[in-house]
């Protein structure tokens, strides 16, 4: 039985070897690339092609997958570097950079250590950008500074086939002396604003008080004007009556005023006994006579 099997194998060894070779060729010629990777293929030691995600076909034994590059977004470790602002203040800046490889053929053949290269580039750009700004601008315009750093890093790493997706300034730290000086400046600014606010309030109060006094004066003047107009009208009526009725109208007005004055005097508080002069009685008599039309 064994001899028969050996005879079969020996007589078909060529076909068996051909089948094995064909299987090896198929395995070598088909490359399945994951979605998160790109493969760099070399032929005779030189760059030949870049395989994208999915099924790819290469020439067996000639094409070799030399590099498998992840295209997922990566985050560099948080970096801290010292920088000097335009007003000569030493600050420590913590930054974080996110990037991904878009062209593996450039990354593989143009740069050896991607993370270290990007970290060095970011450190230099951060120092240069902060050196253009004063400390107050660094603190208040952090978003603008972040955008400027991101743009500068993108231009610097473009030749490496890298896309910088995000660049963040996490913190800007100061030494204790500078921090205390800034705190004193902040307290002084708050005190100044409080004084300005108080002064503006007092000024507004004076303006409102002046407006109120002006309004009261205008109302008093208006009342006096109305009173004067009423008095003028009454005088005009009396003058007209005197003109038409002669001296009797004048005597009647005088007698009526005397009666009104005596009436007001009698209605006063605490005045129960009133001594009237003889002329007052005559005034009553004259008034009644004039009311009855007598002379």
Coordinates of C-alpha atoms in Angstrom, one line a residue:
X1 CA 0.0 0.0 0.0
X2 CA 2.8 2.3 0.9
X3 CA 4.7 1.5 -2.3
X4 CA 1.6 2.2 -4.4
X5 CA 1.1 5.6 -2.7
X6 CA 4.8 6.4 -3.3
X7 CA 4.4 5.4 -6.9
X8 CA 1.4 7.7 -7.3
X9 CA 3.2 10.6 -5.7
X10 CA 6.4 10.1 -7.7
X11 CA 4.5 9.9 -11.0
X12 CA 2.5 13.1 -10.1
X13 CA 5.2 15.1 -8.3
X14 CA 5.3 17.6 -11.1
X15 CA 1.6 18.4 -10.8
X16 CA 1.8 18.6 -7.0
X17 CA 4.7 21.0 -7.1
X18 CA 2.9 23.1 -9.8
X19 CA -0.2 23.2 -7.6
X20 CA 1.8 24.3 -4.5
X21 CA 3.6 26.9 -6.6
X22 CA 0.3 28.2 -7.9
X23 CA -1.1 28.5 -4.4
X24 CA 2.0 30.4 -3.2
X25 CA 1.8 32.7 -6.2
X26 CA -1.8 33.5 -5.4
X27 CA -1.0 34.2 -1.8
X28 CA 1.9 36.4 -2.7
X29 CA -0.1 38.2 -5.4
X30 CA -3.2 39.1 -3.3
X31 CA -2.9 41.7 -0.6
X32 CA -5.8 42.6 1.7
X33 CA -5.3 45.9 3.4
X34 CA -7.3 46.9 6.5
X35 CA -9.4 50.1 6.5
X36 CA -7.1 51.8 9.0
X37 CA -3.9 51.2 7.0
X38 CA -2.0 51.8 3.8
X39 CA 0.8 49.6 2.6
X40 CA 3.9 50.8 0.8
X41 CA 5.1 48.4 -1.9
X42 CA 8.7 48.3 -3.2
X43 CA 10.0 46.6 -6.3
X44 CA 13.7 45.9 -6.4
X45 CA 14.2 48.2 -3.5
X46 CA 12.4 51.2 -5.0
X47 CA 9.0 52.7 -4.3
X48 CA 6.5 51.1 -6.6
X49 CA 3.0 51.8 -5.3
X50 CA 0.8 52.4 -2.2
X51 CA -2.0 49.9 -1.5
X52 CA -5.2 51.3 -0.2
X53 CA -7.8 49.5 2.0
X54 CA -9.4 46.4 0.4
X55 CA -8.2 43.7 -2.0
X56 CA -5.0 44.6 -4.0
X57 CA -3.0 42.6 -6.5
X58 CA 0.8 42.7 -6.8
X59 CA 3.4 40.9 -8.8
X60 CA 4.6 37.9 -6.7
X61 CA 8.2 37.8 -5.7
X62 CA 8.9 41.2 -7.4
X63 CA 6.6 43.4 -5.3
X64 CA 7.2 43.5 -1.6
X65 CA 5.0 45.2 1.1
X66 CA 7.8 47.0 2.9
X67 CA 5.9 49.3 5.2
X68 CA 2.5 49.1 6.8
X69 CA 1.4 52.6 7.9
X70 CA -1.6 53.4 10.1
X71 CA -3.7 56.3 8.8
X72 CA -5.6 56.7 12.1
X73 CA -5.4 60.1 13.8
X74 CA -2.6 60.2 16.4
X75 CA -2.0 62.4 19.4
X76 CA 1.5 63.5 20.5
X77 CA 2.2 63.5 24.2
X78 CA 1.6 66.9 25.9
X79 CA 4.7 69.1 25.3
X80 CA 5.9 71.9 27.6
X81 CA 8.3 74.5 26.3
X82 CA 9.5 77.9 27.6
X83 CA 8.9 81.0 25.6
X84 CA 9.5 84.7 26.0
X85 CA 6.7 87.2 25.1
X86 CA 7.3 90.5 23.3
X87 CA 7.3 92.3 26.7
X88 CA 10.0 90.0 28.1
X89 CA 7.9 87.7 30.3
X90 CA 8.9 84.1 30.6
X91 CA 6.0 81.7 30.2
X92 CA 5.7 77.9 30.0
X93 CA 3.3 76.7 27.4
X94 CA 1.7 73.3 27.3
X95 CA 0.6 72.1 23.8
X96 CA -1.0 69.1 22.3
X97 CA -1.0 68.2 18.6
X98 CA -3.2 65.7 16.7
X99 CA -2.2 64.5 13.2
X100 CA -2.6 61.7 10.7
X101 CA -0.5 60.4 7.8
X102 CA -2.2 61.0 4.4
X103 CA 0.7 60.2 2.1
X104 CA 2.7 57.3 3.5
X105 CA 5.2 57.3 0.6
X106 CA 6.4 60.8 1.8
X107 CA 6.4 59.9 5.5
X108 CA 8.4 56.7 5.0
X109 CA 11.1 58.1 2.7
X110 CA 11.5 61.7 4.0
X111 CA 11.4 61.5 7.8
X112 CA 12.6 58.9 10.2
X113 CA 11.0 59.8 13.6
X114 CA 7.7 61.5 12.8
X115 CA 6.6 62.2 16.4
X116 CA 10.0 63.7 17.4
X117 CA 10.1 65.8 14.2
X118 CA 6.6 67.2 14.8
X119 CA 7.4 67.9 18.4
X120 CA 10.5 69.9 17.5
X121 CA 8.7 71.8 14.8
X122 CA 5.8 72.7 17.2
X123 CA 8.2 73.9 19.9
X124 CA 10.0 76.2 17.6
X125 CA 6.8 77.6 16.1
X126 CA 5.2 78.2 19.6
X127 CA 8.3 80.1 20.7
X128 CA 8.2 82.2 17.5
X129 CA 4.5 83.0 17.7
X130 CA 4.5 83.9 21.4
X131 CA 7.6 86.1 20.9
X132 CA 5.4 88.3 18.6
X133 CA 2.7 88.9 21.3
X134 CA 2.6 90.5 24.7
X135 CA 1.5 88.6 27.7
X136 CA -2.0 90.1 27.8
X137 CA -2.5 89.2 24.2
X138 CA -1.3 85.6 24.8
X139 CA -3.8 85.3 27.7
X140 CA -6.8 86.9 25.9
X141 CA -6.2 85.8 22.3
X142 CA -5.5 82.1 22.9
X143 CA -7.8 81.0 20.0
X144 CA -6.0 83.3 17.6
X145 CA -2.6 82.0 18.8
X146 CA -3.7 78.4 18.4
X147 CA -4.9 79.0 14.8
X148 CA -1.6 80.7 13.9
X149 CA 0.4 77.8 15.4
X150 CA -1.7 75.2 13.6
X151 CA -1.3 77.0 10.2
X152 CA 2.5 77.2 10.7
X153 CA 2.8 73.6 11.7
X154 CA 0.7 72.5 8.6
X155 CA 3.0 74.4 6.3
X156 CA 6.1 72.9 8.0
X157 CA 5.0 69.2 7.8
X158 CA 3.4 69.3 4.4
X159 CA 6.4 67.8 2.8
X160 CA 6.2 64.8 5.1
X161 CA 2.8 63.7 3.9
X162 CA 1.2 64.6 7.3
X163 CA -2.0 66.5 8.0
X164 CA -2.3 68.3 11.3
X165 CA -5.9 68.0 12.4
X166 CA -5.8 69.9 15.7
X167 CA -3.3 71.9 17.6
X168 CA -4.3 73.0 21.1
X169 CA -2.6 75.3 23.8
X170 CA -3.6 73.6 27.0
X171 CA -2.1 76.0 29.5
X172 CA 0.1 79.1 29.8
X173 CA 2.0 79.0 33.1
X174 CA 3.8 81.9 34.8
X175 CA 6.4 82.1 37.5
X176 CA 5.4 83.2 41.0
X177 CA 6.8 86.7 40.8
X178 CA 4.9 87.4 37.5
X179 CA 1.8 85.9 38.8
X180 CA 1.8 88.1 41.9
X181 CA 2.5 91.2 39.8
X182 CA -0.4 90.4 37.5
X183 CA -2.7 89.8 40.6
X184 CA -1.8 93.3 41.9
X185 CA -2.4 94.8 38.6
X186 CA -5.8 93.0 38.4
X187 CA -6.8 94.3 41.8
X188 CA -5.8 97.8 40.9
X189 CA -7.8 97.7 37.7
X190 CA -10.8 96.4 39.6
X191 CA -10.5 99.3 42.2
X192 CA -10.2 101.8 39.3
X193 CA -13.3 100.4 37.7
X194 CA -15.2 100.6 41.0
X195 CA -14.2 104.2 41.4
X196 CA -15.2 105.1 37.9
X197 CA -18.6 103.3 38.3
X198 CA -19.2 105.2 41.6
X199 CA -18.3 108.6 40.0
X200 CA -20.6 107.9 37.1
X201 CA -23.4 107.0 39.5
X202 CA -22.9 110.3 41.4
X203 CA -22.8 112.2 38.1
X204 CA -26.0 110.6 37.0
X205 CA -27.7 111.3 40.3
X206 CA -26.7 115.0 40.0
X207 CA -28.0 115.1 36.5
X208 CA -31.3 113.5 37.5
X209 CA -31.6 115.9 40.5
X210 CA -31.0 118.9 38.2
X211 CA -33.6 117.6 35.7
X212 CA -36.1 117.2 38.6
X213 CA -35.5 120.8 39.8
X214 CA -35.7 122.1 36.3
X215 CA -39.0 120.3 35.8
X216 CA -40.4 121.6 39.1
X217 CA -39.4 125.2 38.1
X218 CA -41.0 124.8 34.8
X219 CA -44.2 123.5 36.4
X220 CA -44.2 126.4 38.9
X221 CA -43.7 128.9 36.1
X222 CA -46.5 127.3 34.2
X223 CA -48.8 127.5 37.2
X224 CA -47.9 131.2 37.8
X225 CA -48.5 131.9 34.1
X226 CA -51.9 130.3 34.3
X227 CA -52.7 132.2 37.5
X228 CA -51.6 135.5 35.9
X229 CA -53.7 134.8 32.9
X230 CA -56.7 134.1 35.1
X231 CA -56.1 137.2 37.1
X232 CA -55.8 139.2 33.9
X233 CA -59.0 137.8 32.7
X234 CA -60.8 138.6 35.9
X235 CA -59.4 142.1 35.9
X236 CA -60.6 142.5 32.3
X237 CA -64.1 141.3 33.2
X238 CA -64.2 143.7 36.2
X239 CA -62.9 146.6 34.1
X240 CA -65.6 145.8 31.5
X241 CA -68.3 145.7 34.1
X242 CA -67.1 149.0 35.6
X243 CA -67.1 150.5 32.1
X244 CA -70.7 149.3 31.5
X245 CA -72.3 149.8 34.9
X246 CA -70.2 152.6 36.3
X247 CA -69.1 153.0 39.9
X248 CA -71.6 150.5 41.3
X249 CA -69.8 147.5 39.9
X250 CA -66.6 148.7 41.5
X251 CA -68.2 149.2 44.8
X252 CA -69.8 145.8 44.6
X253 CA -66.4 144.1 43.9
X254 CA -64.8 145.9 46.8
X255 CA -67.6 145.0 49.2
X256 CA -67.6 141.4 48.0
X257 CA -63.8 141.1 48.7
X258 CA -64.4 142.5 52.2
X259 CA -67.1 140.0 52.9
X260 CA -64.9 137.1 51.6
X261 CA -62.0 138.2 53.8
X262 CA -64.2 138.4 56.9
X263 CA -65.7 135.0 56.2
X264 CA -62.2 133.5 55.9
X265 CA -61.2 135.1 59.1
X266 CA -64.3 133.7 60.9
X267 CA -63.5 130.2 59.7
X268 CA -60.0 130.1 61.1
X269 CA -59.1 127.6 63.8
X270 CA -59.1 128.8 67.4
X271 CA -60.9 132.1 66.6
X272 CA -64.3 131.8 68.1
X273 CA -64.7 135.6 69.0
X274 CA -64.2 138.1 66.3
X275 CA -64.3 141.9 66.8
X276 CA -65.5 143.7 63.6
X277 CA -64.9 147.3 62.9
X278 CA -67.8 149.6 62.0
X279 CA -66.5 149.7 58.4
X280 CA -67.0 145.9 58.2
X281 CA -70.7 146.2 59.0
X282 CA -71.0 149.0 56.5
X283 CA -69.4 146.6 53.9
X284 CA -72.0 144.0 54.6
X285 CA -74.7 146.5 54.2
X286 CA -73.3 147.9 51.0
X287 CA -72.9 144.4 49.6
X288 CA -76.5 143.4 50.3
X289 CA -77.7 146.7 48.8
X290 CA -75.7 146.1 45.6
X291 CA -77.0 142.5 45.4
X292 CA -80.6 143.8 45.7
X293 CA -79.8 146.5 43.2
X294 CA -80.2 149.3 45.7
X295 CA -78.0 152.4 46.0

